[in-house]
Every structure is written in structure tokens, then in C-alpha cells.
JSON list of C-alpha atoms in Angstrom, two decimals:
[
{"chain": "A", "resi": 1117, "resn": "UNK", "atom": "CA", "xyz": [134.26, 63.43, -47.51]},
{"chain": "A", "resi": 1118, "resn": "UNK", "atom": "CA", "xyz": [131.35, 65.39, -45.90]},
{"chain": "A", "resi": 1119, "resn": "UNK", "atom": "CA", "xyz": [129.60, 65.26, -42.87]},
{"chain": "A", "resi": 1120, "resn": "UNK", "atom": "CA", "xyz": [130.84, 64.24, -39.07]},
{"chain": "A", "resi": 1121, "resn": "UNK", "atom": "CA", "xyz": [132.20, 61.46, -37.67]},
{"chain": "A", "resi": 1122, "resn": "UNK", "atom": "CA", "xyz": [130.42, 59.40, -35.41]},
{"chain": "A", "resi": 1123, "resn": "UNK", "atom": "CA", "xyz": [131.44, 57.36, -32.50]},
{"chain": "A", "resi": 1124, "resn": "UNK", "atom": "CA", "xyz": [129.89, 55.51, -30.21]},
{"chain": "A", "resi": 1125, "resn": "UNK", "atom": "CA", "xyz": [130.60, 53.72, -26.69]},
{"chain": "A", "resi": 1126, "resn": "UNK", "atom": "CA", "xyz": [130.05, 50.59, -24.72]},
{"chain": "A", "resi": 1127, "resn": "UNK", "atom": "CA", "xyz": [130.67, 51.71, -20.71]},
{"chain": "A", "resi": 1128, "resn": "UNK", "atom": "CA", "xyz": [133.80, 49.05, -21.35]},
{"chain": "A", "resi": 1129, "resn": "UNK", "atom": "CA", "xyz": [136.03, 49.85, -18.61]},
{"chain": "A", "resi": 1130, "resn": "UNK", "atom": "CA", "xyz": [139.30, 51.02, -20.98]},
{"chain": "A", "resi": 1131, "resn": "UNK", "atom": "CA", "xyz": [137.48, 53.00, -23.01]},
{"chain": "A", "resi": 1132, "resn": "UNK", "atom": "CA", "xyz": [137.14, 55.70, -20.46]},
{"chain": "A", "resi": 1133, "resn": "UNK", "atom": "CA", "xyz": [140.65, 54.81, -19.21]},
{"chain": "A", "resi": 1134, "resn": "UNK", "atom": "CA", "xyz": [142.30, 55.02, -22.77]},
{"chain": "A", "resi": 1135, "resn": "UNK", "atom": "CA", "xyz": [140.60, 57.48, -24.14]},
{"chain": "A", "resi": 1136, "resn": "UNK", "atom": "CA", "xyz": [138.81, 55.70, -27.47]},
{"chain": "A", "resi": 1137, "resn": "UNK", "atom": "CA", "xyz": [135.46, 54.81, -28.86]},
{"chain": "A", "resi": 1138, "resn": "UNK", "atom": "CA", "xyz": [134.17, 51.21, -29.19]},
{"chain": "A", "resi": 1139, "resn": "UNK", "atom": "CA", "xyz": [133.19, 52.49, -32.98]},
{"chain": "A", "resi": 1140, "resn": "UNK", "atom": "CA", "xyz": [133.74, 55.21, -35.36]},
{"chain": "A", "resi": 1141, "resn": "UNK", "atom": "CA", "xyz": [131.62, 56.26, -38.32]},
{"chain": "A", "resi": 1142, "resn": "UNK", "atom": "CA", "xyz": [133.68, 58.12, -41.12]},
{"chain": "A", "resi": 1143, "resn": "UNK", "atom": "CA", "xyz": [131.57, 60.02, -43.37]},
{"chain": "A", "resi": 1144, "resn": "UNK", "atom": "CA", "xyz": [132.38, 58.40, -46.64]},
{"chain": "A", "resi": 1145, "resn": "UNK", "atom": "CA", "xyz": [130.47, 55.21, -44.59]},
{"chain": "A", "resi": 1146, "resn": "UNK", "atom": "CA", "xyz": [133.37, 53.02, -43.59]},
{"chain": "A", "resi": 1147, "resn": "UNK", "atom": "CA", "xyz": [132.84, 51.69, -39.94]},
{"chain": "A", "resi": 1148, "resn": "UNK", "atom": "CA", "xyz": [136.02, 50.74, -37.79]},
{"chain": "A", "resi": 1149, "resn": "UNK", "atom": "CA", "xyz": [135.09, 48.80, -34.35]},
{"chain": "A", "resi": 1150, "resn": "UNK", "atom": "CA", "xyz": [138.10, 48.59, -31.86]},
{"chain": "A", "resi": 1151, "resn": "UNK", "atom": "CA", "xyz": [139.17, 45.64, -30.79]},
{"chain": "A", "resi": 1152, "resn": "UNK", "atom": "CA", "xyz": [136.39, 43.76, -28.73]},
{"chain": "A", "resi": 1153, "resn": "UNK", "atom": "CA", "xyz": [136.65, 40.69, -25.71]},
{"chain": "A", "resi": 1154, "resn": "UNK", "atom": "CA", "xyz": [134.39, 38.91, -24.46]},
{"chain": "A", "resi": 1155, "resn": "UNK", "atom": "CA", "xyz": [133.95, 41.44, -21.17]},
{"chain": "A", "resi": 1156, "resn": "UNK", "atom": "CA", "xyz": [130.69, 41.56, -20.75]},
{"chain": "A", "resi": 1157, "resn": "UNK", "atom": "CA", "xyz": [129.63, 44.06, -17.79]},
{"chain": "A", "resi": 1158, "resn": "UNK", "atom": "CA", "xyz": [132.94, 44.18, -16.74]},
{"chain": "A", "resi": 1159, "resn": "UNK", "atom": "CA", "xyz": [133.68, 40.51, -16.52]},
{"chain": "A", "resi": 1160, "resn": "UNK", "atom": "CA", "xyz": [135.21, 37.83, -19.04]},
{"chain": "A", "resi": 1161, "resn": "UNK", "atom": "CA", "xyz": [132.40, 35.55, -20.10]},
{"chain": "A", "resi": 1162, "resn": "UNK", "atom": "CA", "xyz": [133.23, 32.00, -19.40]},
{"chain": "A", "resi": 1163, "resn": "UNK", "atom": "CA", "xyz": [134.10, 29.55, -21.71]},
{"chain": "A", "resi": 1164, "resn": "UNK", "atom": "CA", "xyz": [136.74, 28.71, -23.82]},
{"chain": "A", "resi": 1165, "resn": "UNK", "atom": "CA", "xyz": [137.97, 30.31, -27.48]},
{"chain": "A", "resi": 1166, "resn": "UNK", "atom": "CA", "xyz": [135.11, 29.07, -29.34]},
{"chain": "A", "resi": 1167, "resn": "UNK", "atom": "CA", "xyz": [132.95, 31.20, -26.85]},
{"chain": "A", "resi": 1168, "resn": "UNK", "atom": "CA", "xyz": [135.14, 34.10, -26.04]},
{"chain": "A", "resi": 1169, "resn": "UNK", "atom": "CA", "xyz": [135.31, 34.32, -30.12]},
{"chain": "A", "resi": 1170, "resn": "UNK", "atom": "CA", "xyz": [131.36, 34.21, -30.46]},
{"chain": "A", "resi": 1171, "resn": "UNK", "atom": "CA", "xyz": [131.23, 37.00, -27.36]},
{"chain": "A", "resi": 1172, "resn": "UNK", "atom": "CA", "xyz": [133.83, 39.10, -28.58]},
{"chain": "A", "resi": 1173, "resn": "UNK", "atom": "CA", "xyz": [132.03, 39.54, -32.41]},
{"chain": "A", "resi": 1174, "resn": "UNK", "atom": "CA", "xyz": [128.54, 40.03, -30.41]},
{"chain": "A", "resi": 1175, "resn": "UNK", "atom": "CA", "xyz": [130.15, 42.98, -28.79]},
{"chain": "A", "resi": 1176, "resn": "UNK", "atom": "CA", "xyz": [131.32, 44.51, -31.73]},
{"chain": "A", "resi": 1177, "resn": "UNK", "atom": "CA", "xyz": [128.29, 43.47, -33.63]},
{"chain": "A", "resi": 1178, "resn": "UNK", "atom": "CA", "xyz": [126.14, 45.89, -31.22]},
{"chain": "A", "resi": 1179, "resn": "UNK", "atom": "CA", "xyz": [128.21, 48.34, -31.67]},
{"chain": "A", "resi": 1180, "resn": "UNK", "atom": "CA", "xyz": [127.49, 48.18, -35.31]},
{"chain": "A", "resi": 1181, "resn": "UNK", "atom": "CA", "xyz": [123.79, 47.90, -34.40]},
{"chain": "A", "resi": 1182, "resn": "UNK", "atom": "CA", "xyz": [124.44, 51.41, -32.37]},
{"chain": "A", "resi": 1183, "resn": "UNK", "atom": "CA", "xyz": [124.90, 53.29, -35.83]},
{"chain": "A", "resi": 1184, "resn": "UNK", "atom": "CA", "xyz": [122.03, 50.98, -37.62]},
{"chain": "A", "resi": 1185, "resn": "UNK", "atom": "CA", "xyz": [124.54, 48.15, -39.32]},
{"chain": "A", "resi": 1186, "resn": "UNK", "atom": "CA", "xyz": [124.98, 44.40, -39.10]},
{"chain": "A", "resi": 1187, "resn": "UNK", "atom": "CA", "xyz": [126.77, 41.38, -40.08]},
{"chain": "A", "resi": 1188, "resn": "UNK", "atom": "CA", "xyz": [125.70, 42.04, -43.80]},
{"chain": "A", "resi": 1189, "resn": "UNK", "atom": "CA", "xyz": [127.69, 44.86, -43.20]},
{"chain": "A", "resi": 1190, "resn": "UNK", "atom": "CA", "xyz": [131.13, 43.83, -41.99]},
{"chain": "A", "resi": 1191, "resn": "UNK", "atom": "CA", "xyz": [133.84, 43.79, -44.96]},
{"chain": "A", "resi": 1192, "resn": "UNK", "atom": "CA", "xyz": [136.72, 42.56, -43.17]},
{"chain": "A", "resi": 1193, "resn": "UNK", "atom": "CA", "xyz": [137.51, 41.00, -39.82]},
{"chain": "A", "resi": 1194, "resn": "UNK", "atom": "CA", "xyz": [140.52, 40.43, -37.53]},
{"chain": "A", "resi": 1195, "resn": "UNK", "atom": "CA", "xyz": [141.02, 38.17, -34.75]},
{"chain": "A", "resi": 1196, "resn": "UNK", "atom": "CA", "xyz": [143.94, 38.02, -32.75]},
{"chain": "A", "resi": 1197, "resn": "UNK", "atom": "CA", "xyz": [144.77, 34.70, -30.41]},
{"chain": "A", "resi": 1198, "resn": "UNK", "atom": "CA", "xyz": [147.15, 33.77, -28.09]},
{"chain": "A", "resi": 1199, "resn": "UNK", "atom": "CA", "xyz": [148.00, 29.94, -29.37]},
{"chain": "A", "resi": 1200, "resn": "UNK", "atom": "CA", "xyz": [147.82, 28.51, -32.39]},
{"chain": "A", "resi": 1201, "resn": "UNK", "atom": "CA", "xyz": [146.25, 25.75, -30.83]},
{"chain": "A", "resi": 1202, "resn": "UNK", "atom": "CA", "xyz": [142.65, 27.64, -31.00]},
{"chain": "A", "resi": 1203, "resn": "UNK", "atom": "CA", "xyz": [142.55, 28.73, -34.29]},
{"chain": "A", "resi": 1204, "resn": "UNK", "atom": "CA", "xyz": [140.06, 25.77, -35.82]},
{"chain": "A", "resi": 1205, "resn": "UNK", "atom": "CA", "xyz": [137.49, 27.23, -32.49]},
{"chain": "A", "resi": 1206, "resn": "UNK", "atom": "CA", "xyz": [138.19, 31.02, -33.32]},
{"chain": "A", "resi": 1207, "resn": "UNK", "atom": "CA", "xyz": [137.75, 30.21, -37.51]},
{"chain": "A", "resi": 1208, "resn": "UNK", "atom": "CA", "xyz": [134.16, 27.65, -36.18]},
{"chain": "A", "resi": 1209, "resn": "UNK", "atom": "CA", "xyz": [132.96, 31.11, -34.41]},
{"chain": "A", "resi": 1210, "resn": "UNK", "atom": "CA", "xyz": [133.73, 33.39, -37.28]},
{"chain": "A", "resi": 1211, "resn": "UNK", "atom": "CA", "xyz": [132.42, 31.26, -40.08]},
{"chain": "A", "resi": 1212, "resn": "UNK", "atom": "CA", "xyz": [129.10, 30.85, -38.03]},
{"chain": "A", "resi": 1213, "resn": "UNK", "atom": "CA", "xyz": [128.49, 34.48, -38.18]},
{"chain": "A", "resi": 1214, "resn": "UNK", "atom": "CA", "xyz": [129.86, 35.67, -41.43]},
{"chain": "A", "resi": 1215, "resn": "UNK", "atom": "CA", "xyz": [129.61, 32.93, -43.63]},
{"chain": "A", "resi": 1216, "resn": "UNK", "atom": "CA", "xyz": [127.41, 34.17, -45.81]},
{"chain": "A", "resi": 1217, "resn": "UNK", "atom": "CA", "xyz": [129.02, 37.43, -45.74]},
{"chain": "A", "resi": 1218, "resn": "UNK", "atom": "CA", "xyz": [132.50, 36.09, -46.46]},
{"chain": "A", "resi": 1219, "resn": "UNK", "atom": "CA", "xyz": [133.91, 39.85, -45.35]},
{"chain": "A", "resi": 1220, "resn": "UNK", "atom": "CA", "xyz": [137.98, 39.93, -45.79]},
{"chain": "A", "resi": 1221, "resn": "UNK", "atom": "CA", "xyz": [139.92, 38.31, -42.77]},
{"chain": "A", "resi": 1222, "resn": "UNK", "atom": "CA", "xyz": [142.97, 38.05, -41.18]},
{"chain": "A", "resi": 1223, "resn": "UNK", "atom": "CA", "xyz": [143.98, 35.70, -37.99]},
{"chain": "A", "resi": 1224, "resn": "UNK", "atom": "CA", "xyz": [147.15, 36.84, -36.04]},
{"chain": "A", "resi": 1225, "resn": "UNK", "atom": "CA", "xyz": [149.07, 34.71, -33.26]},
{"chain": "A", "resi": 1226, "resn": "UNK", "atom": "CA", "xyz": [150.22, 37.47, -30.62]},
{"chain": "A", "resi": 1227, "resn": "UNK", "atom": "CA", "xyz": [151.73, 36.87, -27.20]},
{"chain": "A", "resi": 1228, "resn": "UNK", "atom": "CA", "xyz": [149.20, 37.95, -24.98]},
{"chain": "A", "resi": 1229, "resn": "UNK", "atom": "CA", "xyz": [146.37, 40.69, -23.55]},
{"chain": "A", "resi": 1230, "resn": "UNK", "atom": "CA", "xyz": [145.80, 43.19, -20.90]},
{"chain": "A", "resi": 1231, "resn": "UNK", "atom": "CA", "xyz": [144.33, 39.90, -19.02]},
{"chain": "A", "resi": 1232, "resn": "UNK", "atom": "CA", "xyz": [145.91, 36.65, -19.41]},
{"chain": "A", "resi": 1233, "resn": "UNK", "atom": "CA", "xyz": [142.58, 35.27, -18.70]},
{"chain": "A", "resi": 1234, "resn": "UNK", "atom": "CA", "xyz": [141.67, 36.32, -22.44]},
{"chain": "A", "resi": 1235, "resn": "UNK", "atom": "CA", "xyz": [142.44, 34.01, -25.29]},
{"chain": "A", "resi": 1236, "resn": "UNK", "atom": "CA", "xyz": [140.73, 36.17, -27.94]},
{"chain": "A", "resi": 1237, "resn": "UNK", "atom": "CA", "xyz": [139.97, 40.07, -29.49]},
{"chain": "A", "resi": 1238, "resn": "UNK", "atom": "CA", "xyz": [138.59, 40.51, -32.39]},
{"chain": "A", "resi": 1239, "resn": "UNK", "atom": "CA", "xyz": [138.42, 43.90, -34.97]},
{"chain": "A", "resi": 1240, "resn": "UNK", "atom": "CA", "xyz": [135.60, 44.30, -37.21]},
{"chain": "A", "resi": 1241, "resn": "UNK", "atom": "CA", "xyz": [134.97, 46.94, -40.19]},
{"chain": "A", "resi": 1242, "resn": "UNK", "atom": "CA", "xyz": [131.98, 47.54, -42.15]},
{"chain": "A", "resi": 1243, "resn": "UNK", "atom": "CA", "xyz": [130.78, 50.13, -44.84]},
{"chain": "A", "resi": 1244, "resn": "UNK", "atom": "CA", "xyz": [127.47, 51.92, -45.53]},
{"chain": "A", "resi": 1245, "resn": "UNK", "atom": "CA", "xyz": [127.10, 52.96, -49.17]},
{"chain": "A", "resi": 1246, "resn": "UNK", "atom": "CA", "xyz": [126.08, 56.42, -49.64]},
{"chain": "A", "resi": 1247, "resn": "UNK", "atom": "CA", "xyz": [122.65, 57.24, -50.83]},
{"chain": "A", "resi": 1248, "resn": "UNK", "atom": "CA", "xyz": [123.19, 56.18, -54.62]},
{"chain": "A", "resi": 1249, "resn": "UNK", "atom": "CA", "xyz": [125.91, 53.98, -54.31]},
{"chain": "A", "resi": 1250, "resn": "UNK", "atom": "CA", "xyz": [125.91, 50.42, -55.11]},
{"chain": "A", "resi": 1251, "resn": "UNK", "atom": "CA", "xyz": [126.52, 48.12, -52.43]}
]
């Protein structure tokens, strides 16, 4: 690998209070995007996991946009929820936004968040070929 890695930020609250970036750009193009919620300007956008899903991939699709990538992009997703009850809303979300993509994904039952009022975080990673690679 050559060149520097990149990261970028959204003003999320935690990232300044844990110490991480919202994404970071390896030089041999692979993308990793920390786990997103749907906080948006400091608050949890309403609605239930359907929503909270769609809000949480929107954050971490601008933070692709940040460094120039997109949905196209993403190569493998991760969504953790807090009852098996909303997977069918959380897998709705995702397939609406990467369905044509089809990037790999996993779907993880955990116990809970930093806010209870959360039902949702997602993970995304995407790749940029190098100049002369295939994609």
C-alpha cells in the first residue's frame, strides 16, 4: 500500500468524545464507515426501524459521498438490531438501497445501544479500484 489514509467526520457527538472518524480511506481503496444511527443534528430521527434503518445508511452514505463514493460502491453491509421482531423493516430498508448492488451482508441481534431509544446501527464498507484496476 501507498499513499495516506483518509478520514473524515460528521460533528456526531461521540466522535469527538471517543476519539474516531465517521470514515476511513485506506490507500489500497477499501472504505470502512463506523457504525451510523439515525442522529441527525444531534437528535434520533423519528420513526420506527424501517426509518431509523433508511436514516442510519443515509448517514453513512454521505460519508461515502465525503471521499467521492456511493451506493455502487458499498461491498458489504452490517446492521445490528435490538429484536428480532424488526428484521423484515431493517432487510425492506436495506434492499431499497442496495438492491442492485447486492454488496455482502450480515444482520446481528444485540442487546442494546448507547440510547435505548435506538433500535438500529448500521456498518457500511466500500472499495475504490485503483487507477487500472477492474472494478
Amino acid at each position: 500500500m501507498s499513499g495516506a489514509v483518509r478520514r473524515t467526520q460528521s460533528g456526531a457527538p461521540w466522535e469527538e468524545a471517543f476519539g474516531y472518524a465517521r470514515a476511513v480511506e485506506l490507500p489500497n481503496g477499501l472504505v470502512l464507515v463506523s457504525g451510523c444511527t439515525s442522529v441527525v443534528n444531534g437528535v434520533i430521527a423519528e420513526g420506527g426501524p424501517y426509518e431509523q434503518t433508511k436514516n442510519a445508511f443515509n448517514v453513512a452514505l454521505a460519508a461515502l459521498a465525503e471521499l467521492g463514493l456511493g451506493a455502487d460502491d458499498v461491498v458489504r453491509t452490517r446492521m445490528y438490531l435490538t429484536h428480532a421482531r424488526d428484521v423484515d423493516e431493517v432487510g425492506r430498508a436495506h434492499k431499497e438501497l442496495f438492491d442492485t448492488v447486492r454488496p455482502a451482508a450480515s444482520m446481528l441481534i444485540i442487546s442494546g445501544f448507547v440510547d435505548p431509544s435506538l433500535v438500529v446501527e448500521v456498518e457500511v464498507e466500500a472499495f475504490r479500484p485503483q487507477a487500472g484496476e477492474a472494478q
